[in-house]
XYZ file of C-alpha atoms in Angstrom:
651
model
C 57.914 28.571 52.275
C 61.323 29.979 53.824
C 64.787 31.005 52.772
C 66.276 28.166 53.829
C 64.090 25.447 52.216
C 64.936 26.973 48.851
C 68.683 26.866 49.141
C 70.535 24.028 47.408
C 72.771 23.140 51.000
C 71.908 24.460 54.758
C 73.452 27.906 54.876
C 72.809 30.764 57.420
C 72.361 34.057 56.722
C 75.354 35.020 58.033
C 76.948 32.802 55.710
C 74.766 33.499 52.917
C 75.408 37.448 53.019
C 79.316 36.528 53.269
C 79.245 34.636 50.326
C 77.037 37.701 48.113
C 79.407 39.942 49.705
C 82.251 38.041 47.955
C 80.614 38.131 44.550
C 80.758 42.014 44.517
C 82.388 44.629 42.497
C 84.586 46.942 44.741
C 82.178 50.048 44.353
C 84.409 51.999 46.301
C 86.956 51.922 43.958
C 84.899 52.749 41.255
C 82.890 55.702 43.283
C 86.791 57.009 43.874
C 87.858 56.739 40.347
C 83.981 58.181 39.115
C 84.343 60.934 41.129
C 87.879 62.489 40.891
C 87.600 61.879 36.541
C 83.965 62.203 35.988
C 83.170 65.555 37.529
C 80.007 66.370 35.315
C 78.522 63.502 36.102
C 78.635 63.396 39.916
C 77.109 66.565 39.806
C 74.042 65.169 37.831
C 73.930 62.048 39.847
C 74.064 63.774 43.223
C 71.356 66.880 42.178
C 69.278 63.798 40.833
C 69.290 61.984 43.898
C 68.451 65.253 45.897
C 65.341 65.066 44.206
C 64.842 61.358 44.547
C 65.073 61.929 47.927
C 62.348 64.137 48.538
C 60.398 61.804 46.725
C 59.947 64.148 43.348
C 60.103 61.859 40.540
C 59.473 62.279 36.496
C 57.548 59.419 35.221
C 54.809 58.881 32.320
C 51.545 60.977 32.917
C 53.401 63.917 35.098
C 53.988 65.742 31.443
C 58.020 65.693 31.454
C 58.107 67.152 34.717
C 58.630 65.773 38.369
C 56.108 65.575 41.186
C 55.793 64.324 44.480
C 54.862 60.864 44.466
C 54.880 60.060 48.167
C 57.303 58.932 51.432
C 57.538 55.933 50.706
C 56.175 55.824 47.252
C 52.455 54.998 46.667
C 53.668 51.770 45.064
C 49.771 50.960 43.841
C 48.480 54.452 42.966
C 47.745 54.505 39.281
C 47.463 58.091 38.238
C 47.038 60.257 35.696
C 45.269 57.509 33.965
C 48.296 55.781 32.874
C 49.447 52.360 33.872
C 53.121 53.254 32.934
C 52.637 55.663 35.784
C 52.540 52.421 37.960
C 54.192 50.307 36.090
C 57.628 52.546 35.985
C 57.155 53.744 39.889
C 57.771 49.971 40.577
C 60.794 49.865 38.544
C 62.382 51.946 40.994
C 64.869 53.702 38.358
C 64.875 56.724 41.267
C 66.822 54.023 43.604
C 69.765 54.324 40.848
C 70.403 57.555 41.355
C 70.353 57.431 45.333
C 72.251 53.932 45.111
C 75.718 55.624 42.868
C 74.960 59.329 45.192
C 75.737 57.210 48.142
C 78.963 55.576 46.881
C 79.757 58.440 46.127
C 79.651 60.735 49.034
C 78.994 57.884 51.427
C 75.929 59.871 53.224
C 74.271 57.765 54.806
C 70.670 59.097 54.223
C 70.744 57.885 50.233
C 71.387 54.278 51.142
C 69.188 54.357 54.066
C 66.384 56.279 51.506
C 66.824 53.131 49.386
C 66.716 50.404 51.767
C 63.375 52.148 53.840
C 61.605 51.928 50.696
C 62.678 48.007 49.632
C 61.269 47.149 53.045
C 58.149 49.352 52.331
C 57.676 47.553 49.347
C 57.868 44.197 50.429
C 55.137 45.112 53.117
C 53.016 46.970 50.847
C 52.992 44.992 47.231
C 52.591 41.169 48.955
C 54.119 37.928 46.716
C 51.739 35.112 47.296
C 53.466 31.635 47.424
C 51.051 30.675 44.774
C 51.853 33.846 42.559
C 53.225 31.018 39.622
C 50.126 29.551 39.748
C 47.728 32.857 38.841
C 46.730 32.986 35.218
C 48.714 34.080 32.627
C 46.694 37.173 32.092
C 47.220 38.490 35.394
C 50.906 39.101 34.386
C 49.695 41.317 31.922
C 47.632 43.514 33.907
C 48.147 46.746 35.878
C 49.858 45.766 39.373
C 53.339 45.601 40.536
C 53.637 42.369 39.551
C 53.273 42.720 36.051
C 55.964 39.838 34.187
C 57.624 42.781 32.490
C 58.151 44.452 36.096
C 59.671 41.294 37.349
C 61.875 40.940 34.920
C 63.122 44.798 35.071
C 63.679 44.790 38.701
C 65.652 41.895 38.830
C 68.084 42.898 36.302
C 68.273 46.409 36.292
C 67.708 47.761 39.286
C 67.759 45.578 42.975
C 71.040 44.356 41.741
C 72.386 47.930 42.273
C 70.918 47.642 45.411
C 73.682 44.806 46.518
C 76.475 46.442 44.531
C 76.186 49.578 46.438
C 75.317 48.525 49.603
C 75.819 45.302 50.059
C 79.269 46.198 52.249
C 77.471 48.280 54.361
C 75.919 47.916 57.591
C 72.950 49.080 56.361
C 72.504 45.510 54.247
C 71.644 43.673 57.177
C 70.843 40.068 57.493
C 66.823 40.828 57.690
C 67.176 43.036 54.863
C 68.902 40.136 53.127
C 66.147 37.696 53.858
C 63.643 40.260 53.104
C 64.837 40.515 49.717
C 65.929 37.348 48.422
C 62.215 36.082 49.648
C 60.996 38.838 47.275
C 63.469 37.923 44.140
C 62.809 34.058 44.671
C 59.220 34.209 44.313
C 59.223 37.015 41.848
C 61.447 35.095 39.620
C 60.005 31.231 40.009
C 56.893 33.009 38.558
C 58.575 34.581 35.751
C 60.478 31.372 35.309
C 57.002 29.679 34.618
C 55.076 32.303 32.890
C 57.602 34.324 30.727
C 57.960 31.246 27.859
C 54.148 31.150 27.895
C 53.999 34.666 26.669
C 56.393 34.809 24.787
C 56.635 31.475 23.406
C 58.310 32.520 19.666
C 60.979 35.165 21.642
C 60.114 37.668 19.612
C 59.797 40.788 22.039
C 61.757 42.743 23.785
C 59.811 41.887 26.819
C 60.904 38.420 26.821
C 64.683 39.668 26.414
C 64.520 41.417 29.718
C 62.618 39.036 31.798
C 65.151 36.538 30.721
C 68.007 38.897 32.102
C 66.302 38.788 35.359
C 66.053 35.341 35.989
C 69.692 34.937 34.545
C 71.141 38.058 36.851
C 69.292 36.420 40.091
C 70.326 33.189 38.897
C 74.018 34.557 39.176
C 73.768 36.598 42.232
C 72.617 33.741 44.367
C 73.873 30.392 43.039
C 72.915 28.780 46.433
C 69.662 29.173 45.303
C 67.727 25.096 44.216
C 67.047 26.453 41.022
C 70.000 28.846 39.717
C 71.385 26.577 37.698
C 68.868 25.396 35.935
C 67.413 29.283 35.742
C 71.052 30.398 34.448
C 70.638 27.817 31.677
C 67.097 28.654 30.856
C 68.206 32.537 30.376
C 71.235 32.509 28.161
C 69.190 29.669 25.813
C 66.465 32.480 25.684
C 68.854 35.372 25.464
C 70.283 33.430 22.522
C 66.615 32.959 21.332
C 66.038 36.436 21.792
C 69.060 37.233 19.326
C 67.822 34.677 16.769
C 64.297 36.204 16.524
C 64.784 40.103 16.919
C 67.918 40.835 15.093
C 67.614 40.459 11.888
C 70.223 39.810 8.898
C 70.141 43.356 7.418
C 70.371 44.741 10.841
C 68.339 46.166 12.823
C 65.658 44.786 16.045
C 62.348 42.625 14.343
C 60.314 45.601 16.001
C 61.189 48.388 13.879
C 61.234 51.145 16.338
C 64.947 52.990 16.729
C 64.489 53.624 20.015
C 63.548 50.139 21.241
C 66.377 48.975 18.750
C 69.209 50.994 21.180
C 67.160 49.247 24.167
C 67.881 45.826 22.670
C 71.819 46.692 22.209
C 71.593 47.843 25.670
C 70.312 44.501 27.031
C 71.958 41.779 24.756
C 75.339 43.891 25.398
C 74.336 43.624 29.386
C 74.301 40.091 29.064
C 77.595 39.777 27.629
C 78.838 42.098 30.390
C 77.413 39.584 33.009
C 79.022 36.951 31.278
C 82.281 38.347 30.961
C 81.443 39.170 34.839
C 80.729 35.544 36.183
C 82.999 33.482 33.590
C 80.737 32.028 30.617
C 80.427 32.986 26.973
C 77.424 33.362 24.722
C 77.966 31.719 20.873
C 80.021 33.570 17.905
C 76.506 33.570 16.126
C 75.119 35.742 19.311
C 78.137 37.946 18.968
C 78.465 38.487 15.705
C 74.779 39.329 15.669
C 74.929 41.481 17.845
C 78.093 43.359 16.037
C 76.221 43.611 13.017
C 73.309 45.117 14.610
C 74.891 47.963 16.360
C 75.238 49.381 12.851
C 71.707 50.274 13.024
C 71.902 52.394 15.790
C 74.231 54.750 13.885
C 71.507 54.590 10.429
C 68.587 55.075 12.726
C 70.205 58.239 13.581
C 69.359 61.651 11.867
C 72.030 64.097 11.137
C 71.019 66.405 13.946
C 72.274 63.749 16.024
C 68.704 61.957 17.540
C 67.295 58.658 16.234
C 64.391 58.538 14.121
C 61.218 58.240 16.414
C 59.631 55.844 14.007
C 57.105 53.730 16.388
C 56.967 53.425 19.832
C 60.167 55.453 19.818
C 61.936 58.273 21.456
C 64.010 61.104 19.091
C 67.159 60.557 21.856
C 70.454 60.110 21.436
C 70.515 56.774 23.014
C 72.465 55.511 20.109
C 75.257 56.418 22.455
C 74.158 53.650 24.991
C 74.205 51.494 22.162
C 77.557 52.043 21.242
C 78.673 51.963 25.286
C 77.395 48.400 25.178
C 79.026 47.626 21.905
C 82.526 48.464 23.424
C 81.678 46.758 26.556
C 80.806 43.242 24.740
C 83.726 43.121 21.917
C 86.049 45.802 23.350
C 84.725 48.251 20.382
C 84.921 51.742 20.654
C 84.195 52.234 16.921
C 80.662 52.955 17.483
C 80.568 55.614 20.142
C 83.694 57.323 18.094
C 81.325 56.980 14.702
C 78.471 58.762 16.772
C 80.713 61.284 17.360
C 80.166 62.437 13.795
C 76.473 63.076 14.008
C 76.313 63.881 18.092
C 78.426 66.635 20.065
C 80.923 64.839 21.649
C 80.558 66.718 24.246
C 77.009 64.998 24.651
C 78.202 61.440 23.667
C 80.667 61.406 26.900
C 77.898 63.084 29.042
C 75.282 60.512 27.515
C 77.964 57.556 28.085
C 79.402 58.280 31.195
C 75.868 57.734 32.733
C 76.965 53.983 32.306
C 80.433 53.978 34.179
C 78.710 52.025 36.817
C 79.094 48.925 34.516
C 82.441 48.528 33.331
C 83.921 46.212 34.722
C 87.238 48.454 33.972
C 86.079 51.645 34.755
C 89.566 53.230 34.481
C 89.946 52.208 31.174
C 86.516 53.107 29.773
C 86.772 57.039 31.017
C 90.308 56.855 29.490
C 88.181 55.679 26.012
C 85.648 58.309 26.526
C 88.530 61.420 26.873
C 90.046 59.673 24.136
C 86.910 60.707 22.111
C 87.802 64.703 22.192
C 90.710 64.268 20.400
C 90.078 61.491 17.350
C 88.396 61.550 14.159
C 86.331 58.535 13.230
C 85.536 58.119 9.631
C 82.126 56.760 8.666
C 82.371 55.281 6.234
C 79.284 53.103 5.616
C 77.764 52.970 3.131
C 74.784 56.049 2.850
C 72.013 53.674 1.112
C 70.209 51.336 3.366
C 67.244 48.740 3.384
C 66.420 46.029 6.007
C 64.155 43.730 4.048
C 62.558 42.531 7.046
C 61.639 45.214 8.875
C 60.555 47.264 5.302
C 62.772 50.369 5.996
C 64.926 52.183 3.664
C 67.576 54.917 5.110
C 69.304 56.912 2.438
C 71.871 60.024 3.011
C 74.252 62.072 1.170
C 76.933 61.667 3.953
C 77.553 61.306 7.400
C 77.923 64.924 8.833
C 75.249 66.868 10.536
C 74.100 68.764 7.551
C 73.715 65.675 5.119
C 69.961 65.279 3.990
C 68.778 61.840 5.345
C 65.777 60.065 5.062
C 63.917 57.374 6.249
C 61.187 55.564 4.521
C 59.079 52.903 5.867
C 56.130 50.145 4.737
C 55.608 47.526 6.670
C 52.275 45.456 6.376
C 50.922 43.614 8.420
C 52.863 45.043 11.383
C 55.564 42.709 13.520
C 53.855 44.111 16.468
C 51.491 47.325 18.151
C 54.606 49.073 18.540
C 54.307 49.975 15.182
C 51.671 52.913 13.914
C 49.594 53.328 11.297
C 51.928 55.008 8.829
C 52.695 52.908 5.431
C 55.403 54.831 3.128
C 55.617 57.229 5.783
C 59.009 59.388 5.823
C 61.201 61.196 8.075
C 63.531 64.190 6.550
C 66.302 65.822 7.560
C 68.802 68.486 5.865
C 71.505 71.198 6.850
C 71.250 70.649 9.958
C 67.397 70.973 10.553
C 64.819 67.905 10.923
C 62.311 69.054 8.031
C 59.917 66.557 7.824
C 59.128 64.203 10.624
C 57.869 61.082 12.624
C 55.679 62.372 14.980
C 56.548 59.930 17.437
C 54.513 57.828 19.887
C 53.787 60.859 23.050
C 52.241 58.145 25.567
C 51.417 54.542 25.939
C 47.681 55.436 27.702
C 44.771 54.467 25.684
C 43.804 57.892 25.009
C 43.074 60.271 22.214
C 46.433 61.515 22.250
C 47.588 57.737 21.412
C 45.482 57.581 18.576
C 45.816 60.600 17.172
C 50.158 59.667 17.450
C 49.589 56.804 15.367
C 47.163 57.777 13.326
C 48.225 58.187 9.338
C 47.349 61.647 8.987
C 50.003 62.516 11.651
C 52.234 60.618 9.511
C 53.798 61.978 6.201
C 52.065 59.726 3.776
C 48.758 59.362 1.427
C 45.500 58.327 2.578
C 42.183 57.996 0.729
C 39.005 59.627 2.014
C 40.765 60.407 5.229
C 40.821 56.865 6.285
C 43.853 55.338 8.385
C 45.489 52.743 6.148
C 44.147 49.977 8.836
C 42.020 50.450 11.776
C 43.323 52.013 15.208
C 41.038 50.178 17.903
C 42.869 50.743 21.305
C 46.398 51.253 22.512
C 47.717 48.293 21.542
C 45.275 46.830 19.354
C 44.919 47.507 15.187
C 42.342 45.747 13.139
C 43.527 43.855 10.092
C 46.147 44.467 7.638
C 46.942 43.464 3.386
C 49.914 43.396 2.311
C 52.599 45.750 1.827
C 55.931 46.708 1.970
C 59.122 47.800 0.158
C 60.106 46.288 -2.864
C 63.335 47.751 -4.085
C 66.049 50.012 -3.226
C 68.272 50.832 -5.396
C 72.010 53.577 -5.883
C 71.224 54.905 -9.668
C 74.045 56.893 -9.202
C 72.986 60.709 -9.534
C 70.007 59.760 -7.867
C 69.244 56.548 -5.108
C 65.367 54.983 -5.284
C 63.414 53.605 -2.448
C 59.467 52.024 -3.901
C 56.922 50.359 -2.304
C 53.555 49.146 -2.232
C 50.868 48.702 -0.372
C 47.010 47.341 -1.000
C 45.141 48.083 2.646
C 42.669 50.651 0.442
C 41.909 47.326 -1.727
C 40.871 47.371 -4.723
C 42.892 50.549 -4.573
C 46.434 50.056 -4.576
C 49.053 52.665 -4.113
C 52.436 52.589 -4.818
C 55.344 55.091 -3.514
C 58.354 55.928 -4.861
C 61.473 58.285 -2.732
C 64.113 59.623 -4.176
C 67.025 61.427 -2.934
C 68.158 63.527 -6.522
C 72.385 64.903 -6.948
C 72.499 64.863 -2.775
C 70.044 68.370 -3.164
C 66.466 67.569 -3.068
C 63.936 64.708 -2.497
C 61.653 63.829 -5.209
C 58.055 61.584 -4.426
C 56.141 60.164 -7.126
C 52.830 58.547 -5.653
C 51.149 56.057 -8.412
C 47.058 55.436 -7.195
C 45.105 53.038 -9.315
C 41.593 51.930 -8.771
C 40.333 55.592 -7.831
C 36.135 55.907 -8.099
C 35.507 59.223 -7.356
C 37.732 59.126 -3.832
C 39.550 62.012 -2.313
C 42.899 61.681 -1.911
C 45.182 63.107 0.799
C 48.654 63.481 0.903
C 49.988 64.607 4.296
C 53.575 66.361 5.294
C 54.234 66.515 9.077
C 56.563 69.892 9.109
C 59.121 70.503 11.703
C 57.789 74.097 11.378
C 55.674 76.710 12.505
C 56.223 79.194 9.844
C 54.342 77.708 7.100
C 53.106 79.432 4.054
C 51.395 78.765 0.852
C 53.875 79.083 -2.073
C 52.935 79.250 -6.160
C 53.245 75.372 -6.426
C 52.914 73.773 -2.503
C 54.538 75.622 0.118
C 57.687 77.451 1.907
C 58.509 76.926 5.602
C 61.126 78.911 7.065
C 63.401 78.860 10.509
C 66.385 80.417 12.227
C 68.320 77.201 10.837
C 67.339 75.948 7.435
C 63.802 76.501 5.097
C 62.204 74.060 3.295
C 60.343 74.408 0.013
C 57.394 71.822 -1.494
C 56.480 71.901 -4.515
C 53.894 69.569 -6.375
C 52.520 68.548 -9.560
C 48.513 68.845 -8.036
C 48.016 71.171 -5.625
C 44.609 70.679 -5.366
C 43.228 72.218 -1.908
C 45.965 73.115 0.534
C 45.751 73.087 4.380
C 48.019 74.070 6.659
C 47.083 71.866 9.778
C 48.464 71.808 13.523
C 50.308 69.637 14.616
C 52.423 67.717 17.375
C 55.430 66.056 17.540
C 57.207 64.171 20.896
C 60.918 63.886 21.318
C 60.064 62.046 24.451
C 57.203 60.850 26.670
C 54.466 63.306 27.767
C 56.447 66.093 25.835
C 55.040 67.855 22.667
C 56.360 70.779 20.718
C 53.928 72.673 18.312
C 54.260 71.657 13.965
C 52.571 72.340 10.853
C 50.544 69.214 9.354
C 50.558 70.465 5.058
C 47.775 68.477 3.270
C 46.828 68.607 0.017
C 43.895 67.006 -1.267
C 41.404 66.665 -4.085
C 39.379 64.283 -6.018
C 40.425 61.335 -8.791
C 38.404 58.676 -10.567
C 41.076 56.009 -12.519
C 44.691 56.216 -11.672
C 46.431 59.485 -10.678
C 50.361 60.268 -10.185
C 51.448 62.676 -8.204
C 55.029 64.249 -8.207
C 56.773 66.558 -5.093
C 60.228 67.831 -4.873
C 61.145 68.860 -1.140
C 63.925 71.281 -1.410
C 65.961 72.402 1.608
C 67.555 75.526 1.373
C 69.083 78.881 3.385
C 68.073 82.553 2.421
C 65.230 84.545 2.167
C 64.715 83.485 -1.447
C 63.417 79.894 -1.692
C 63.865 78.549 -5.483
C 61.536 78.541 -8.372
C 60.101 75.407 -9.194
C 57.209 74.770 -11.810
C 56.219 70.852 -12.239
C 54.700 70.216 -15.682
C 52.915 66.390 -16.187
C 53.671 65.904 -20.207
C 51.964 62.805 -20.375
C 50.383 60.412 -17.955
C 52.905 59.878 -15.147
C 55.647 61.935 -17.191
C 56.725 65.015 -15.355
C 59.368 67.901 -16.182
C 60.764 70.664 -13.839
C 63.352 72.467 -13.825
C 66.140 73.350 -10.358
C 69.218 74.045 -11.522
C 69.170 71.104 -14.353
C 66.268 70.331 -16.325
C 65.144 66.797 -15.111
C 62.110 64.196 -16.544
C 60.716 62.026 -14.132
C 58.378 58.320 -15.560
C 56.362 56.835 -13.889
C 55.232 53.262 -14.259
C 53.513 50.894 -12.396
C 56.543 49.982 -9.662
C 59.107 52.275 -11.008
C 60.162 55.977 -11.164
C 63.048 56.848 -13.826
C 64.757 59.862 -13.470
C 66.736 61.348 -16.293
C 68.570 65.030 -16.824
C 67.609 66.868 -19.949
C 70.066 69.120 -21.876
């Protein structure tokens, strides 16, 4: 096979690297406008790519810190016992920074870093003419030339590599050939294979490999095959849209983090399009519209999404809403954010996208416009996506509003999810209480498990078990049915239940409550008991955890939390972990409380956040099966049924 055999017409190279040339954004308008209007983030970029330089790179297994991984890279050194270690080295998201430092300052050592190690990995990670033909698995295992890799490389990142230095002299006509050999055959695999794994489009995988063959497909129209690859990609980008975001809002996965990945890529394509002159459909658009709502729900009021999943707690929300306003010319979203993130942060968070507008001017002119404007949310503060069995409730949209979300979803869309049915995540004035523990690291380790597990979850299990069975990484036994049934505004108090029967022939139902925008209330309904022991777990966003008369008090420097419940039974105070982002933990208090129950058993908890030294009095009394009365401030009487909790005040 050679370059010119795949090209629709006989073309040099010369001619060939003419007419790329003429298909690119002036960068060095953009580096000039970047860097006399975006001072804050030239400094990052350029510090960044200091580091990049000497080859000290972050990446999943070095424990949120950099380290040397080689000159060049070692493109197929696994370490750390973490594929994502290799996986992400070959993404080359280091080249980004050394690509916009060099446009910048035009030295010539960051381009010249960039191209040395292209040319390195073309010698060192071969692409056999026959790579379409291996079996599908092998694009699924631990090499360079995993599908997922192909797809991320030829979207996100070698692009960059002609945008910023396709101009110079340092893009030469061998480096030309050298890399167009390595998209083509990367890309006529993915072409083949991509479909085959992802045959219902239901992944986020699939979204990105399709943006590689359709930014490839654009770059290099000469190429046999572009058109019919361009076609192929926006079908399955619009595929892609159909499966993953559903009616209610909201990516099919469920996780908030790969949620703001998904606006970031179906907002990318849009940007392409508006790029290279072709439109996506009104249903596409207006999907993706309703969608970015999500981003701003996922959010807590501290201003970092949920990490329910495989997610992150980040504020990538942000780069959902920078996406938003690139596709519809929208700037509602990143001005909404503003209400629950600094905006300091949102313009630092946003600007790291500059690169792609295609009116750069006019997008730092939106982001200064920021500091000055109030956005009013106002959405409304109940929410529940029926498909993906999550309820998000809040008494507001400022920082101190207590938020929750609540989540049941059995069986799972995917193994991004974890094993936590009617698990929660709470957060008031200003302090995230109760909390996902997030997902820590992909590697099939005991740090995966124990991420996923239930008990690291804020939820009930019975005799300790998980709620289905954890076998690997990626890999759960099976699941029974369960899921959210109702969610409901009562007025002085807004309802989220739901059910689930993995403990068959036990069945447990949940019920959330957030009561007169001051406290949570839980009622937990378990039928079918034999003697079991039931736990009921509370992942605390504190270290300063005490027993109390009735549960417990946790205190901090921002807000304190008090738990009360109905059976106390045997308390624990527990350690525990939870990751804001990968490799990363910070230390937490896992409260359990647990006894044993033969029949059915309801149990009631209030979660009250408060400031002071003095946390409030509160004494639950069960009058009658699954009738409770307490007293905070207002007498209230809570019933509990079989899938329903009733809350009334009492004079």
């Amino acid at each position: 096979m050679n370059l010119q055999s795949w090209l629709k017409e006989p073309m040099s190279t010369t001619e060939l690297l003419a007419n790329l040339r003429s298909r690119l954004e002036p960068m060095h308008e953009k580096a000039a406008y970047i860097a006399a209007y975006m001072p804050d983030h030239v400094r990052e970029t350029i510090a960044n790519a200091e580091l990049a330089y000497q080859g000290m790179i972050m990446l999943p297994g070095t424990g949120g810190a950099r380290e040397f991984v080689g000159n060049p890279p070692g493109w197929l050194t696994r370490r750390h016992n973490d594929n994502e270690y290799l996986w992400q080295l070959n993404r080359m998201n280091h080249w980004q920074d050394l690509l916009e430092a060099y446009s910048l300052t035009k030295d010539e050592k960051y381009g010249r870093k960039v191209i040395d190690e292209l040319l390195n990995w073309t010698e060192t990670v071969p692409i056999p003419d026959d790579l379409m033909d291996k079996p599908l698995g092998y694009f699924t295992e631990c090499h360079p030339l995993r599908a997922l890799e192909l797809g991320i490389r030829a979207y996100k990142i070698w692009p960059l590599v002609l945008e910023h230095l396709g101009h110079s002299e340092l893009f030469t006509e061998e480096v030309l050939e050298r890399y167009l050999t390595a998209v083509y055959k990367q890309m006529k695999a993915l072409r083949k294979v991509s479909p085959q794994l992802w045959p219902k489009a239901d992944h986020n995988h699939y979204l990105m490999e399709c943006l590689g063959i359709l930014t490839t497909a654009l770059y290099f129209p000469e190429l046999k095959e572009a058109e019919e690859w361009k076609t192929f990609a926006i079908d399955g980008i619009e595929k892609c849209s159909l499966a993953q975001l559903t009616e209610d809002g909201g990516q099919i996965e469920g996780c908030p983090s790969y949620h703001n990945g998904c606006m970031f890529w179906f907002g990318l394509a849009v940007v392409l399009a508006n790029r290279f002159q072709f439109q996506f459909s009104p249903p596409y658009m207006e999907r993706l519209r309703r969608n970015l709502d999500y981003s701003l729900y996922s959010l807590r009021p501290t201003g970092k999404c949920v990490p329910v999943g495989d997610s992150s707690a980040n504020p990538l929300a942000v780069m959902a809403g920078v996406y938003g306003y690139f596709a519809l010319n929208d700037i509602s979203w990143l001005g909404l954010a503003t209400n629950l993130i600094d905006v300091t942060e949102v313009v630092r968070e946003a600007s790291r996208h500059a690169w792609r507008a295609l009116d750069v001017r006019k997008f730092a002119e939106e982001l200064h416009s920021l500091r000055g404007r109030q956005f009013e949310l106002d959405k409304p503060t109940t929410f529940w996506n029926r498909t993906l069995d999550q309820a998000i409730i809040r008494s507001g949209w400022d920082m101190r509003a207590l938020s929750f979300l609540f989540t049941c979803k059995s069986p799972i869309q995917n193994a991004h999810a974890h094993i936590d049915l009617m698990s929660f995540d709470f957060t008031a004035l200003g302090k995230d209480m109760i909390c996902d523990p997030g997902f820590f690291c992909y590697r099939d380790d005991e740090d995966r498990r124990q991420f996923k597990s239930s008990n690291y979850h804020s939820t009930l299990l019975i005799d300790e078990r998980d709620h289905f069975e954890y076998i690997n990484s990626f890999t759960f036994g099976p699941q029974k049915p369960g899921g959210i049934y109702n969610v409901e505004d009562r007025g002085f108090y807004r309802i989220a239940s739901a059910c689930h029967t993995n403990y068959e022939p036990i069945v447990h139902h949940r019920h959330i409550s957030l009561v007169d925008h001051r406290f949570v209330l839980i009622a937990d309904r378990v039928e079918g008991l034999e003697g079991h022991s039931v736990q009921r777990y509370f992942h605390l966003d504190f270290v300063e955890v005490k027993e109390s008369h009735d549960g417990v008090t946790a205190t901090s420097d921002i807000a304190n939390l008090a738990i009360a419940t109905s059976h106390m039974g045997k308390l624990d105070l527990l350690p525990g972990r939870l990751s804001d982002s990968n490799d990363v933990a910070r230390h937490s208090t896992r409260v359990r409380f647990q006894d044993s129950h033969s029949g059915r058993v309801h149990f009631l908890t209030v979660l009250i956040p408060f400031q002071g030294a003095q946390p409030p009095a509160v004494q639950i009394m069960e009058s009658e099966e699954g009738v409770f009365l307490f007293e905070l401030g207002e007498r209230y009487r809570v019933e509990v049924d079989d899938k329903d909790m009733r809350i009334s005040k009492q004079a």
